[in-house]
Amino acid sequence: MVDVKDEVQDVSPETEEESFLDLGEDLDEIPDLSTVADEDYELRLVTFEKRPGKAKGPFLFTEYELVGMPDTKIVRHVMMLATAKDSERKAKNRKRAIKYFYKCFGIPTSGPVVYADYIGNSGWATLTEETDPVYGKQNRIARFRATEE
């Protein structure tokens, strides 16, 4: 029979230095994440991926950080992909939304796109501030600004 005590490893720290953590600052001095007022801001693309969706079909999921503003919340944005079920008007509107996003972040508007190639690109967008019943204040993209603007 194996004695359980023999199999338990001692995981206590070997030195006093490993037994505590000092970050060198008062964490209460770190501000909470915030949103920004309705205005144009420079955004950096940090997430760009296609997701399958369920009821409404596939979509592009993107996330952005505000350039030079590390204490602001990440901005999330969804763009639905056109499907065979969409009317011509709906399909074109969905494609237009993606076109404006592509132009804003320097992504070619024709041919295949490798998502990872564009992570880190920056562009300008008009943001609005909204209050979500679950997540509180959030910024939403109202309009992408094309790089030519």
mmCIF file with all atom_site columns, N, CA and C in Angstrom, residues 103-132:
data_model
loop_
_atom_site.group_PDB
_atom_site.id
_atom_site.type_symbol
_atom_site.label_atom_id
_atom_site.label_alt_id
_atom_site.label_comp_id
_atom_site.label_asym_id
_atom_site.label_entity_id
_atom_site.label_seq_id
_atom_site.pdbx_PDB_ins_code
_atom_site.Cartn_x
_atom_site.Cartn_y
_atom_site.Cartn_z
_atom_site.occupancy
_atom_site.B_iso_or_equiv
_atom_site.pdbx_formal_charge
_atom_site.auth_seq_id
_atom_site.auth_comp_id
_atom_site.auth_asym_id
_atom_site.auth_atom_id
_atom_site.pdbx_PDB_model_num
ATOM 1  N N  . LYS A 1 103 ? -11.618 49.828 -45.434 1.00 0.00 ? 103 LYS A N  1
ATOM 2  C CA . LYS A 1 103 ? -10.964 51.075 -45.860 1.00 0.00 ? 103 LYS A CA 1
ATOM 3  C C  . LYS A 1 103 ? -10.368 51.815 -44.668 1.00 0.00 ? 103 LYS A C  1
ATOM 4  N N  . CYS A 1 104 ? -11.030 51.782 -43.558 1.00 0.00 ? 104 CYS A N  1
ATOM 5  C CA . CYS A 1 104 ? -10.554 52.460 -42.350 1.00 0.00 ? 104 CYS A CA 1
ATOM 6  C C  . CYS A 1 104 ? -9.232  51.873 -41.862 1.00 0.00 ? 104 CYS A C  1
ATOM 7  N N  . PHE A 1 105 ? -9.084  50.568 -41.943 1.00 0.00 ? 105 PHE A N  1
ATOM 8  C CA . PHE A 1 105 ? -7.911  49.901 -41.387 1.00 0.00 ? 105 PHE A CA 1
ATOM 9  C C  . PHE A 1 105 ? -6.910  49.423 -42.436 1.00 0.00 ? 105 PHE A C  1
ATOM 10 N N  . GLY A 1 106 ? -7.038  49.943 -43.667 1.00 0.00 ? 106 GLY A N  1
ATOM 11 C CA . GLY A 1 106 ? -6.056  49.641 -44.700 1.00 0.00 ? 106 GLY A CA 1
ATOM 12 C C  . GLY A 1 106 ? -6.083  48.205 -45.183 1.00 0.00 ? 106 GLY A C  1
ATOM 13 N N  . ILE A 1 107 ? -7.258  47.609 -45.218 1.00 0.00 ? 107 ILE A N  1
ATOM 14 C CA . ILE A 1 107 ? -7.418  46.224 -45.661 1.00 0.00 ? 107 ILE A CA 1
ATOM 15 C C  . ILE A 1 107 ? -7.918  46.251 -47.102 1.00 0.00 ? 107 ILE A C  1
ATOM 16 N N  . PRO A 1 108 ? -7.322  45.478 -48.014 1.00 0.00 ? 108 PRO A N  1
ATOM 17 C CA . PRO A 1 108 ? -7.774  45.483 -49.414 1.00 0.00 ? 108 PRO A CA 1
ATOM 18 C C  . PRO A 1 108 ? -9.256  45.102 -49.514 1.00 0.00 ? 108 PRO A C  1
ATOM 19 N N  . THR A 1 109 ? -9.979  45.783 -50.386 1.00 0.00 ? 109 THR A N  1
ATOM 20 C CA . THR A 1 109 ? -11.418 45.541 -50.521 1.00 0.00 ? 109 THR A CA 1
ATOM 21 C C  . THR A 1 109 ? -11.749 44.443 -51.523 1.00 0.00 ? 109 THR A C  1
ATOM 22 N N  . SER A 1 110 ? -10.740 43.798 -52.082 1.00 0.00 ? 110 SER A N  1
ATOM 23 C CA . SER A 1 110 ? -10.995 42.641 -52.959 1.00 0.00 ? 110 SER A CA 1
ATOM 24 C C  . SER A 1 110 ? -9.941  41.578 -52.679 1.00 0.00 ? 110 SER A C  1
ATOM 25 N N  . GLY A 1 111 ? -10.291 40.349 -52.978 1.00 0.00 ? 111 GLY A N  1
ATOM 26 C CA . GLY A 1 111 ? -9.377  39.239 -52.751 1.00 0.00 ? 111 GLY A CA 1
ATOM 27 C C  . GLY A 1 111 ? -9.461  38.714 -51.329 1.00 0.00 ? 111 GLY A C  1
ATOM 28 N N  . PRO A 1 112 ? -8.756  37.617 -51.072 1.00 0.00 ? 112 PRO A N  1
ATOM 29 C CA . PRO A 1 112 ? -8.793  37.016 -49.734 1.00 0.00 ? 112 PRO A CA 1
ATOM 30 C C  . PRO A 1 112 ? -8.087  37.889 -48.699 1.00 0.00 ? 112 PRO A C  1
ATOM 31 N N  . VAL A 1 113 ? -8.513  37.773 -47.464 1.00 0.00 ? 113 VAL A N  1
ATOM 32 C CA . VAL A 1 113 ? -7.939  38.535 -46.350 1.00 0.00 ? 113 VAL A CA 1
ATOM 33 C C  . VAL A 1 113 ? -7.479  37.554 -45.273 1.00 0.00 ? 113 VAL A C  1
ATOM 34 N N  . VAL A 1 114 ? -6.228  37.670 -44.880 1.00 0.00 ? 114 VAL A N  1
ATOM 35 C CA . VAL A 1 114 ? -5.691  36.895 -43.760 1.00 0.00 ? 114 VAL A CA 1
ATOM 36 C C  . VAL A 1 114 ? -5.822  37.791 -42.528 1.00 0.00 ? 114 VAL A C  1
ATOM 37 N N  . TYR A 1 115 ? -6.722  37.431 -41.635 1.00 0.00 ? 115 TYR A N  1
ATOM 38 C CA . TYR A 1 115 ? -7.059  38.290 -40.497 1.00 0.00 ? 115 TYR A CA 1
ATOM 39 C C  . TYR A 1 115 ? -5.828  38.758 -39.723 1.00 0.00 ? 115 TYR A C  1
ATOM 40 N N  . ALA A 1 116 ? -4.935  37.847 -39.411 1.00 0.00 ? 116 ALA A N  1
ATOM 41 C CA . ALA A 1 116 ? -3.781  38.163 -38.566 1.00 0.00 ? 116 ALA A CA 1
ATOM 42 C C  . ALA A 1 116 ? -2.884  39.239 -39.172 1.00 0.00 ? 116 ALA A C  1
ATOM 43 N N  . ASP A 1 117 ? -2.907  39.394 -40.502 1.00 0.00 ? 117 ASP A N  1
ATOM 44 C CA . ASP A 1 117 ? -2.057  40.387 -41.160 1.00 0.00 ? 117 ASP A CA 1
ATOM 45 C C  . ASP A 1 117 ? -2.437  41.818 -40.791 1.00 0.00 ? 117 ASP A C  1
ATOM 46 N N  . TYR A 1 118 ? -3.636  42.022 -40.275 1.00 0.00 ? 118 TYR A N  1
ATOM 47 C CA . TYR A 1 118 ? -4.124  43.387 -40.035 1.00 0.00 ? 118 TYR A CA 1
ATOM 48 C C  . TYR A 1 118 ? -4.269  43.737 -38.549 1.00 0.00 ? 118 TYR A C  1
ATOM 49 N N  . ILE A 1 119 ? -4.000  42.777 -37.678 1.00 0.00 ? 119 ILE A N  1
ATOM 50 C CA . ILE A 1 119 ? -4.006  43.062 -36.242 1.00 0.00 ? 119 ILE A CA 1
ATOM 51 C C  . ILE A 1 119 ? -2.907  44.093 -35.982 1.00 0.00 ? 119 ILE A C  1
ATOM 52 N N  . GLY A 1 120 ? -3.246  45.135 -35.261 1.00 0.00 ? 120 GLY A N  1
ATOM 53 C CA . GLY A 1 120 ? -2.288  46.200 -34.975 1.00 0.00 ? 120 GLY A CA 1
ATOM 54 C C  . GLY A 1 120 ? -2.459  47.417 -35.863 1.00 0.00 ? 120 GLY A C  1
ATOM 55 N N  . ASN A 1 121 ? -3.203  47.282 -36.980 1.00 0.00 ? 121 ASN A N  1
ATOM 56 C CA . ASN A 1 121 ? -3.464  48.445 -37.831 1.00 0.00 ? 121 ASN A CA 1
ATOM 57 C C  . ASN A 1 121 ? -4.326  49.437 -37.069 1.00 0.00 ? 121 ASN A C  1
ATOM 58 N N  . SER A 1 122 ? -4.172  50.706 -37.403 1.00 0.00 ? 122 SER A N  1
ATOM 59 C CA . SER A 1 122 ? -4.999  51.715 -36.752 1.00 0.00 ? 122 SER A CA 1
ATOM 60 C C  . SER A 1 122 ? -5.818  52.477 -37.772 1.00 0.00 ? 122 SER A C  1
ATOM 61 N N  . GLY A 1 123 ? -6.915  53.055 -37.295 1.00 0.00 ? 123 GLY A N  1
ATOM 62 C CA . GLY A 1 123 ? -7.806  53.850 -38.127 1.00 0.00 ? 123 GLY A CA 1
ATOM 63 C C  . GLY A 1 123 ? -8.673  54.709 -37.224 1.00 0.00 ? 123 GLY A C  1
ATOM 64 N N  . TRP A 1 124 ? -9.449  55.571 -37.823 1.00 0.00 ? 124 TRP A N  1
ATOM 65 C CA . TRP A 1 124 ? -10.291 56.502 -37.076 1.00 0.00 ? 124 TRP A CA 1
ATOM 66 C C  . TRP A 1 124 ? -11.751 56.118 -37.189 1.00 0.00 ? 124 TRP A C  1
ATOM 67 N N  . ALA A 1 125 ? -12.486 56.307 -36.087 1.00 0.00 ? 125 ALA A N  1
ATOM 68 C CA . ALA A 1 125 ? -13.916 56.016 -36.079 1.00 0.00 ? 125 ALA A CA 1
ATOM 69 C C  . ALA A 1 125 ? -14.620 56.990 -35.144 1.00 0.00 ? 125 ALA A C  1
ATOM 70 N N  . THR A 1 126 ? -15.878 57.246 -35.448 1.00 0.00 ? 126 THR A N  1
ATOM 71 C CA . THR A 1 126 ? -16.727 58.027 -34.558 1.00 0.00 ? 126 THR A CA 1
ATOM 72 C C  . THR A 1 126 ? -17.321 57.069 -33.548 1.00 0.00 ? 126 THR A C  1
ATOM 73 N N  . LEU A 1 127 ? -17.105 57.357 -32.267 1.00 0.00 ? 127 LEU A N  1
ATOM 74 C CA . LEU A 1 127 ? -17.641 56.517 -31.200 1.00 0.00 ? 127 LEU A CA 1
ATOM 75 C C  . LEU A 1 127 ? -18.813 57.209 -30.523 1.00 0.00 ? 127 LEU A C  1
ATOM 76 N N  . THR A 1 128 ? -19.739 56.401 -30.038 1.00 0.00 ? 128 THR A N  1
ATOM 77 C CA . THR A 1 128 ? -20.816 56.902 -29.198 1.00 0.00 ? 128 THR A CA 1
ATOM 78 C C  . THR A 1 128 ? -20.749 56.139 -27.883 1.00 0.00 ? 128 THR A C  1
ATOM 79 N N  . GLU A 1 129 ? -21.299 56.746 -26.856 1.00 0.00 ? 129 GLU A N  1
ATOM 80 C CA . GLU A 1 129 ? -21.321 56.110 -25.540 1.00 0.00 ? 129 GLU A CA 1
ATOM 81 C C  . GLU A 1 129 ? -22.739 55.660 -25.247 1.00 0.00 ? 129 GLU A C  1
ATOM 82 N N  . GLU A 1 130 ? -22.869 54.402 -24.845 1.00 0.00 ? 130 GLU A N  1
ATOM 83 C CA . GLU A 1 130 ? -24.185 53.838 -24.529 1.00 0.00 ? 130 GLU A CA 1
ATOM 84 C C  . GLU A 1 130 ? -24.107 53.130 -23.186 1.00 0.00 ? 130 GLU A C  1
ATOM 85 N N  . THR A 1 131 ? -25.256 52.967 -22.562 1.00 0.00 ? 131 THR A N  1
ATOM 86 C CA . THR A 1 131 ? -25.321 52.218 -21.311 1.00 0.00 ? 131 THR A CA 1
ATOM 87 C C  . THR A 1 131 ? -26.043 50.906 -21.564 1.00 0.00 ? 131 THR A C  1
ATOM 88 N N  . ASP A 1 132 ? -25.331 49.814 -21.338 1.00 0.00 ? 132 ASP A N  1
ATOM 89 C CA . ASP A 1 132 ? -25.877 48.473 -21.501 1.00 0.00 ? 132 ASP A CA 1
ATOM 90 C C  . ASP A 1 132 ? -26.402 48.014 -20.138 1.00 0.00 ? 132 ASP A C  1
#
